[in-house]
Amino acid sequence: MSKAETAKAEDSLTDYPLEPFFNDSHDLFCIAGFDGFFRKVNPAVSRVLGFSEEELYSRSIKSFIHPLDQEHTWKYRKRLISGLGFKKYENRYLTKSGETVWLSWTSIPVDQYGVVYAVAKDITQAKQREEERNELITNLTQINKELKNITYTTSHDLRTPVSNLMSVFSLLDLSKIQDEETLEFINILKSATDQLRNTLNDYVDILNKKNSVYSEISINSLSETVEEVINSVNALIKETNTVIKTDISTDISIPFNRGNLKSVILNLLTNSIKYAHPERNAVITIKAVEESNKVTLTFSDNGIGFDSEANADRIFELNQKFHDHEDSKGVGLYLVHNHVTNMGGKISVNSTINKGTTFTITFKK
């Protein structure tokens, strides 16, 4: 652009009144002197802070600033007056009614006139949301810490009685037991106890590691893992006359923390058994379908079910229970959801009262 064109463009600006831009803006516009007093403010300043223009002009700007931010803001002003412009400087002001307002400033000093031109946005709501989010993160961190401590304590303390039980099995002289049904029962109990011991040892090992358990990833055969979990609760399955149908190709494998994968399957499996319909035997169908970049695992049962639509917002939250079963603690589905989502997967549920429940889990490959 030539000098003539530039001059013409600058002259054309005078054809447009700037007062509406200054007065009607929702942002706070102000001109402040190097002496620390307002020279000019737009109506938004009075609206946000609650002071009249006369009150704003009669007092030092410092008197409107939150006491905890006064010292820091005045150091910022000294740097600003020395010729440094600032963007997104945040501080708190007190309104006339005593409420705290957060403002984000962009300021430019003009040494020629001894003033600072400044524009501020009211970010109070954003700060409140940030505070609520931080409080939520703190609470979740504390909950996770407590759950870890509970898991560690439970896993550690249970190992001693389980080891004692295994010692009892080793002392048994099975040759003196002639009844085949009793022998079968002892073998089932021994196998279940051995599985429990291995599971407890795995949990303690995981919790003792400093690194996140989610970094301990291995490639797991889905059919083998499901079969292993089923075998670990075989006694419960027989006792309850539960029928389990599986449709999982032996070729399907997923990257996952092995202990957490077994925890997911175990919780869903035992939930289906626990909440079986009293008028029919439980039938649980476990099916997996592999696609190019994901594996979809479904758990379906014909149990008592619940209203999944009415409870959609709290199904996977901690301490949420949908039945009055004596063993219901409201922890299992919370853990399942955490295990799945922390690995980038997804889980959903569709359940109808007296018809049954289907959980659908999508694993990334």
Short mmCIF file of C-alpha atoms in Angstrom, two decimals:
data_model
loop_
_atom_site.label_atom_id
_atom_site.label_comp_id
_atom_site.label_asym_id
_atom_site.label_seq_id
_atom_site.Cartn_x
_atom_site.Cartn_y
_atom_site.Cartn_z
CA MET A 1 0.00 0.00 0.00
CA SER A 2 1.38 3.40 -0.98
CA LYS A 3 1.76 6.30 1.45
CA ALA A 4 -1.16 8.06 -0.19
CA GLU A 5 -3.38 4.98 0.20
CA THR A 6 -2.30 4.58 3.82
CA ALA A 7 -3.11 8.22 4.59
CA LYS A 8 -6.48 7.87 2.90
CA ALA A 9 -7.29 4.76 4.94
CA GLU A 10 -6.33 6.51 8.20
CA ASP A 11 -8.45 9.53 7.31
CA SER A 12 -11.44 7.27 6.62
CA LEU A 13 -11.36 6.00 10.21
CA THR A 14 -12.46 9.43 11.40
CA ASP A 15 -15.69 8.91 9.51
CA TYR A 16 -16.72 6.22 12.01
CA PRO A 17 -17.60 7.15 15.61
CA LEU A 18 -15.69 5.08 18.18
CA GLU A 19 -17.96 5.82 21.15
CA PRO A 20 -20.42 2.94 20.41
CA PHE A 21 -17.46 0.53 20.21
CA PHE A 22 -16.19 1.77 23.58
CA ASN A 23 -19.51 2.11 25.37
CA ASP A 24 -21.40 -0.95 24.11
CA SER A 25 -18.67 -3.57 24.50
CA HIS A 26 -19.22 -6.39 26.99
CA ASP A 27 -15.48 -6.38 27.68
CA LEU A 28 -14.02 -3.96 30.19
CA PHE A 29 -12.21 -1.02 28.50
CA CYS A 30 -10.23 1.44 30.55
CA ILE A 31 -7.50 4.07 30.34
CA ALA A 32 -5.37 4.26 33.49
CA GLY A 33 -2.74 6.79 34.40
CA PHE A 34 0.78 5.88 35.44
CA ASP A 35 -0.20 7.31 38.84
CA GLY A 36 -2.53 4.36 39.45
CA PHE A 37 -5.90 6.04 38.88
CA PHE A 38 -8.52 5.43 36.21
CA ARG A 39 -8.74 8.15 33.55
CA LYS A 40 -11.62 6.69 31.58
CA VAL A 41 -13.73 3.51 31.84
CA ASN A 42 -16.54 2.11 29.76
CA PRO A 43 -19.92 1.12 31.25
CA ALA A 44 -18.88 -2.55 31.43
CA VAL A 45 -16.38 -1.70 34.20
CA SER A 46 -19.12 -0.18 36.36
CA ARG A 47 -21.50 -3.02 35.53
CA VAL A 48 -19.04 -5.79 36.50
CA LEU A 49 -17.55 -4.12 39.60
CA GLY A 50 -20.74 -2.40 40.77
CA PHE A 51 -19.11 1.01 41.36
CA SER A 52 -20.21 4.26 39.74
CA GLU A 53 -17.80 6.12 37.48
CA GLU A 54 -17.33 8.74 40.18
CA GLU A 55 -16.31 6.07 42.69
CA LEU A 56 -13.96 4.43 40.18
CA TYR A 57 -12.23 7.75 39.39
CA SER A 58 -11.95 8.87 43.02
CA ARG A 59 -9.93 5.95 44.35
CA SER A 60 -6.64 4.28 43.50
CA ILE A 61 -7.03 1.25 41.25
CA LYS A 62 -5.16 -0.75 43.89
CA SER A 63 -8.07 -0.33 46.32
CA PHE A 64 -10.38 -2.28 43.98
CA ILE A 65 -7.97 -5.22 43.64
CA HIS A 66 -8.35 -8.30 45.84
CA PRO A 67 -5.95 -7.98 48.82
CA LEU A 68 -4.20 -11.24 47.92
CA ASP A 69 -3.42 -9.95 44.41
CA GLN A 70 -2.48 -6.33 45.19
CA GLU A 71 1.27 -6.79 45.67
CA HIS A 72 1.71 -9.00 42.62
CA THR A 73 -0.45 -6.72 40.44
CA TRP A 74 1.54 -3.65 41.42
CA LYS A 75 4.79 -5.36 40.47
CA TYR A 76 3.17 -6.18 37.13
CA ARG A 77 2.16 -2.51 36.71
CA LYS A 78 5.72 -1.36 37.30
CA ARG A 79 6.96 -3.66 34.56
CA LEU A 80 4.11 -2.50 32.35
CA ILE A 81 4.92 1.19 32.82
CA SER A 82 8.55 0.48 31.94
CA GLY A 83 7.38 -0.28 28.42
CA LEU A 84 6.35 -3.94 28.42
CA GLY A 85 2.91 -4.84 27.09
CA PHE A 86 1.10 -7.82 28.58
CA LYS A 87 -1.51 -10.26 27.32
CA LYS A 88 -3.69 -12.49 29.48
CA TYR A 89 -2.57 -11.23 32.86
CA GLU A 90 -5.11 -12.56 35.37
CA ASN A 91 -6.02 -11.13 38.75
CA ARG A 92 -8.96 -10.72 41.10
CA TYR A 93 -11.03 -7.63 41.87
CA LEU A 94 -13.60 -7.10 44.62
CA THR A 95 -17.03 -5.82 43.61
CA LYS A 96 -18.91 -3.23 45.64
CA SER A 97 -20.95 -6.04 47.20
CA GLY A 98 -17.77 -7.89 48.25
CA GLU A 99 -17.83 -10.65 45.61
CA THR A 100 -14.65 -11.77 43.86
CA VAL A 101 -14.34 -11.25 40.10
CA TRP A 102 -11.57 -12.74 37.97
CA LEU A 103 -10.35 -10.57 35.07
CA SER A 104 -7.96 -11.37 32.24
CA TRP A 105 -6.13 -8.26 31.02
CA THR A 106 -4.41 -7.18 27.83
CA SER A 107 -2.54 -3.91 28.46
CA ILE A 108 -0.42 -1.53 26.40
CA PRO A 109 1.49 1.44 27.92
CA VAL A 110 1.63 4.74 26.04
CA ASP A 111 4.56 6.65 27.50
CA GLN A 112 3.81 9.76 25.45
CA TYR A 113 0.58 10.36 27.41
CA GLY A 114 1.56 8.61 30.65
CA VAL A 115 -1.34 6.18 30.44
CA VAL A 116 -2.09 2.49 29.95
CA TYR A 117 -4.75 1.28 27.53
CA ALA A 118 -6.28 -1.95 28.84
CA VAL A 119 -9.00 -4.43 27.92
CA ALA A 120 -10.25 -7.09 30.34
CA LYS A 121 -12.52 -10.11 30.02
CA ASP A 122 -14.59 -11.39 32.93
CA ILE A 123 -13.38 -14.99 33.39
CA THR A 124 -15.04 -15.62 36.76
CA GLN A 125 -17.24 -18.46 35.50
CA ALA A 126 -14.29 -20.12 33.77
CA LYS A 127 -12.28 -19.93 37.00
CA GLN A 128 -15.16 -21.42 38.98
CA ARG A 129 -15.42 -24.31 36.52
CA GLU A 130 -11.65 -24.80 36.76
CA GLU A 131 -11.86 -24.86 40.56
CA GLU A 132 -14.72 -27.38 40.45
CA ARG A 133 -12.74 -29.53 38.01
CA ASN A 134 -9.65 -29.43 40.21
CA GLU A 135 -11.73 -30.34 43.25
CA LEU A 136 -13.24 -33.26 41.33
CA ILE A 137 -9.78 -34.45 40.25
CA THR A 138 -8.57 -34.20 43.85
CA ASN A 139 -11.54 -36.22 45.10
CA LEU A 140 -11.09 -38.86 42.38
CA THR A 141 -7.38 -39.08 43.17
CA GLN A 142 -8.18 -39.63 46.84
CA ILE A 143 -10.81 -42.26 46.00
CA ASN A 144 -8.37 -44.10 43.74
CA LYS A 145 -5.71 -43.94 46.46
CA GLU A 146 -8.13 -45.37 49.01
CA LEU A 147 -9.22 -48.11 46.61
CA LYS A 148 -5.58 -49.00 45.99
CA ASN A 149 -4.92 -49.18 49.74
CA ILE A 150 -8.01 -51.34 50.27
CA THR A 151 -7.02 -53.65 47.41
CA TYR A 152 -3.45 -53.91 48.68
CA THR A 153 -4.52 -54.61 52.25
CA THR A 154 -7.15 -57.16 51.22
CA SER A 155 -4.84 -58.94 48.77
CA HIS A 156 -1.96 -58.99 51.24
CA ASP A 157 -3.95 -60.09 54.27
CA LEU A 158 -5.84 -62.83 52.43
CA ARG A 159 -2.69 -64.54 51.23
CA THR A 160 -1.91 -66.01 54.67
CA PRO A 161 -5.21 -67.91 55.18
CA VAL A 162 -5.16 -69.00 51.52
CA SER A 163 -1.62 -70.34 51.95
CA ASN A 164 -2.73 -72.16 55.10
CA LEU A 165 -5.60 -73.71 53.18
CA MET A 166 -3.20 -74.89 50.47
CA SER A 167 -1.06 -76.47 53.21
CA VAL A 168 -4.11 -78.37 54.46
CA PHE A 169 -4.64 -79.80 50.97
CA SER A 170 -1.02 -80.93 50.82
CA LEU A 171 -1.47 -82.79 54.12
CA LEU A 172 -4.56 -84.64 52.96
CA ASP A 173 -4.02 -88.30 52.16
CA LEU A 174 -6.38 -88.68 49.21
CA SER A 175 -5.66 -92.42 49.02
CA LYS A 176 -7.78 -92.92 52.13
CA ILE A 177 -10.80 -91.22 50.55
CA GLN A 178 -12.84 -93.70 48.52
CA ASP A 179 -15.89 -91.60 47.63
CA GLU A 180 -15.40 -90.23 44.07
CA GLU A 181 -17.79 -87.33 44.59
CA THR A 182 -15.84 -86.21 47.65
CA LEU A 183 -12.55 -86.47 45.73
CA GLU A 184 -13.97 -84.40 42.90
CA PHE A 185 -15.16 -81.78 45.36
CA ILE A 186 -11.71 -81.61 47.02
CA ASN A 187 -10.00 -81.21 43.63
CA ILE A 188 -12.38 -78.41 42.67
CA LEU A 189 -11.79 -76.65 45.99
CA LYS A 190 -8.02 -77.08 45.68
CA SER A 191 -8.04 -75.71 42.12
CA ALA A 192 -10.16 -72.72 43.13
CA THR A 193 -7.90 -71.98 46.11
CA ASP A 194 -4.81 -72.20 43.91
CA GLN A 195 -6.37 -69.77 41.43
CA LEU A 196 -7.21 -67.40 44.28
CA ARG A 197 -3.64 -67.55 45.59
CA ASN A 198 -2.24 -66.74 42.14
CA THR A 199 -4.68 -63.88 41.70
CA LEU A 200 -3.80 -62.38 45.10
CA ASN A 201 -0.08 -62.67 44.32
CA ASP A 202 -0.62 -60.94 40.96
CA TYR A 203 -2.50 -58.06 42.63
CA VAL A 204 0.18 -57.54 45.27
CA ASP A 205 2.93 -57.61 42.61
CA ILE A 206 1.09 -55.05 40.51
CA LEU A 207 0.47 -52.71 43.44
CA ASN A 208 4.09 -52.95 44.58
CA LYS A 209 5.36 -51.64 41.27
CA LYS A 210 6.01 -47.94 41.10
CA ASN A 211 4.99 -47.56 37.47
CA SER A 212 1.34 -47.45 36.43
CA VAL A 213 -0.24 -50.85 36.00
CA TYR A 214 -1.57 -49.69 32.66
CA SER A 215 1.97 -49.63 31.25
CA GLU A 216 2.29 -53.37 31.96
CA ILE A 217 0.70 -54.44 28.70
CA SER A 218 0.83 -57.92 27.21
CA ILE A 219 -0.87 -59.68 24.32
CA ASN A 220 -3.66 -61.84 25.74
CA SER A 221 -5.57 -64.65 24.08
CA LEU A 222 -9.16 -63.69 24.82
CA SER A 223 -10.50 -67.24 24.72
CA GLU A 224 -7.78 -68.52 27.08
CA THR A 225 -8.31 -65.66 29.52
CA VAL A 226 -12.08 -66.18 29.60
CA GLU A 227 -11.58 -69.92 30.08
CA GLU A 228 -9.13 -69.29 32.93
CA VAL A 229 -11.60 -67.04 34.73
CA ILE A 230 -14.44 -69.51 34.22
CA ASN A 231 -12.31 -72.28 35.73
CA SER A 232 -11.50 -70.10 38.74
CA VAL A 233 -15.21 -69.91 39.66
CA ASN A 234 -16.13 -73.40 38.49
CA ALA A 235 -17.44 -74.40 41.91
CA LEU A 236 -19.81 -71.39 41.96
CA ILE A 237 -20.99 -72.20 38.44
CA LYS A 238 -21.82 -75.79 39.40
CA GLU A 239 -23.45 -74.80 42.68
CA THR A 240 -25.80 -72.36 40.93
CA ASN A 241 -26.45 -74.56 37.88
CA THR A 242 -25.29 -71.72 35.64
CA VAL A 243 -24.97 -72.40 31.93
CA ILE A 244 -22.15 -70.56 30.16
CA LYS A 245 -21.96 -70.38 26.38
CA THR A 246 -18.83 -68.98 24.73
CA ASP A 247 -18.22 -68.00 21.13
CA ILE A 248 -14.66 -66.68 20.98
CA SER A 249 -12.18 -67.57 18.27
CA THR A 250 -8.80 -68.79 19.54
CA ASP A 251 -7.19 -66.34 17.09
CA ILE A 252 -8.50 -63.24 18.89
CA SER A 253 -5.90 -61.50 21.05
CA ILE A 254 -5.88 -58.04 22.63
CA PRO A 255 -3.19 -55.84 24.22
CA PHE A 256 -4.16 -55.32 27.86
CA ASN A 257 -2.88 -55.60 31.38
CA ARG A 258 -3.51 -59.26 32.13
CA GLY A 259 -4.60 -58.81 35.74
CA ASN A 260 -7.03 -56.06 34.80
CA LEU A 261 -8.46 -58.08 31.89
CA LYS A 262 -9.15 -61.00 34.23
CA SER A 263 -10.73 -58.55 36.69
CA VAL A 264 -13.08 -57.23 33.97
CA ILE A 265 -14.20 -60.73 32.95
CA LEU A 266 -14.50 -61.96 36.55
CA ASN A 267 -16.64 -59.02 37.68
CA LEU A 268 -19.04 -59.31 34.75
CA LEU A 269 -19.24 -63.10 35.05
CA THR A 270 -19.89 -63.14 38.80
CA ASN A 271 -22.39 -60.28 38.47
CA SER A 272 -24.42 -62.35 36.02
CA ILE A 273 -24.40 -65.29 38.44
CA LYS A 274 -25.13 -63.10 41.46
CA TYR A 275 -28.12 -61.40 39.84
CA ALA A 276 -29.66 -64.49 38.26
CA HIS A 277 -33.45 -64.60 38.03
CA PRO A 278 -34.87 -66.70 40.91
CA GLU A 279 -37.34 -68.46 38.61
CA ARG A 280 -34.81 -69.79 36.05
CA ASN A 281 -31.23 -71.01 35.79
CA ALA A 282 -28.71 -68.41 34.71
CA VAL A 283 -27.62 -68.58 31.08
CA ILE A 284 -24.59 -66.43 30.26
CA THR A 285 -23.37 -65.91 26.70
CA ILE A 286 -19.87 -64.54 26.12
CA LYS A 287 -19.11 -63.63 22.53
CA ALA A 288 -16.27 -61.82 20.76
CA VAL A 289 -16.09 -60.32 17.28
CA GLU A 290 -12.84 -59.09 15.73
CA GLU A 291 -12.64 -56.23 13.26
CA SER A 292 -9.68 -54.47 11.63
CA ASN A 293 -8.90 -52.15 14.54
CA LYS A 294 -11.00 -53.37 17.44
CA VAL A 295 -12.42 -56.37 19.29
CA THR A 296 -15.98 -56.30 20.61
CA LEU A 297 -16.75 -58.50 23.61
CA THR A 298 -20.33 -58.99 24.81
CA PHE A 299 -21.62 -60.47 28.07
CA SER A 300 -25.33 -61.35 27.95
CA ASP A 301 -27.46 -62.95 30.63
CA ASN A 302 -31.12 -63.71 31.39
CA GLY A 303 -31.01 -62.37 34.95
CA ILE A 304 -33.19 -59.96 36.89
CA GLY A 305 -31.80 -56.94 35.02
CA PHE A 306 -32.39 -53.28 35.90
CA ASP A 307 -33.55 -50.08 34.20
CA SER A 308 -30.39 -49.06 32.34
CA GLU A 309 -32.02 -46.01 30.72
CA ALA A 310 -33.20 -44.52 34.01
CA ASN A 311 -29.78 -45.11 35.61
CA ALA A 312 -27.57 -44.32 32.60
CA ASP A 313 -25.68 -41.49 34.35
CA ARG A 314 -24.60 -43.52 37.38
CA ILE A 315 -24.15 -47.13 36.26
CA PHE A 316 -20.34 -47.01 36.36
CA GLU A 317 -19.96 -44.62 39.30
CA LEU A 318 -18.55 -45.72 42.65
CA ASN A 319 -20.92 -47.08 45.30
CA GLN A 320 -23.89 -47.38 42.92
CA LYS A 321 -26.17 -50.35 43.61
CA PHE A 322 -29.31 -51.32 41.68
CA HIS A 323 -30.39 -54.31 43.78
CA ASP A 324 -30.53 -55.24 47.46
CA HIS A 325 -28.30 -58.29 47.12
CA GLU A 326 -26.29 -58.85 50.32
CA ASP A 327 -23.00 -59.07 48.36
CA SER A 328 -23.63 -55.90 46.35
CA LYS A 329 -21.04 -53.22 47.21
CA GLY A 330 -21.20 -50.90 44.18
CA VAL A 331 -17.51 -51.31 43.33
CA GLY A 332 -17.29 -53.96 40.59
CA LEU A 333 -18.69 -52.00 37.63
CA TYR A 334 -16.67 -48.94 38.70
CA LEU A 335 -13.48 -51.01 38.46
CA VAL A 336 -14.55 -52.58 35.15
CA HIS A 337 -15.19 -49.14 33.64
CA ASN A 338 -11.85 -47.81 34.89
CA HIS A 339 -9.89 -50.78 33.55
CA VAL A 340 -11.52 -50.54 30.11
CA THR A 341 -11.47 -46.77 29.62
CA ASN A 342 -7.92 -46.34 30.94
CA MET A 343 -6.81 -48.53 28.04
CA GLY A 344 -8.75 -46.45 25.52
CA GLY A 345 -11.67 -48.87 25.31
CA LYS A 346 -15.40 -48.31 25.68
CA ILE A 347 -18.11 -50.08 27.66
CA SER A 348 -21.89 -49.79 27.44
CA VAL A 349 -24.82 -51.63 28.96
CA ASN A 350 -28.37 -52.44 27.93
CA SER A 351 -30.57 -53.94 30.63
CA THR A 352 -34.28 -54.57 31.09
CA ILE A 353 -35.96 -55.53 34.35
CA ASN A 354 -36.76 -59.27 34.51
CA LYS A 355 -35.28 -59.89 31.06
CA GLY A 356 -31.54 -59.61 31.47
CA THR A 357 -28.45 -57.53 30.83
CA THR A 358 -25.91 -57.16 28.04
CA PHE A 359 -22.53 -55.47 28.49
CA THR A 360 -20.65 -54.50 25.34
CA ILE A 361 -16.93 -53.80 25.58
CA THR A 362 -14.84 -52.44 22.72
CA PHE A 363 -11.10 -53.05 22.99
CA LYS A 364 -8.54 -51.25 20.84
CA LYS A 365 -6.16 -53.56 18.99
#
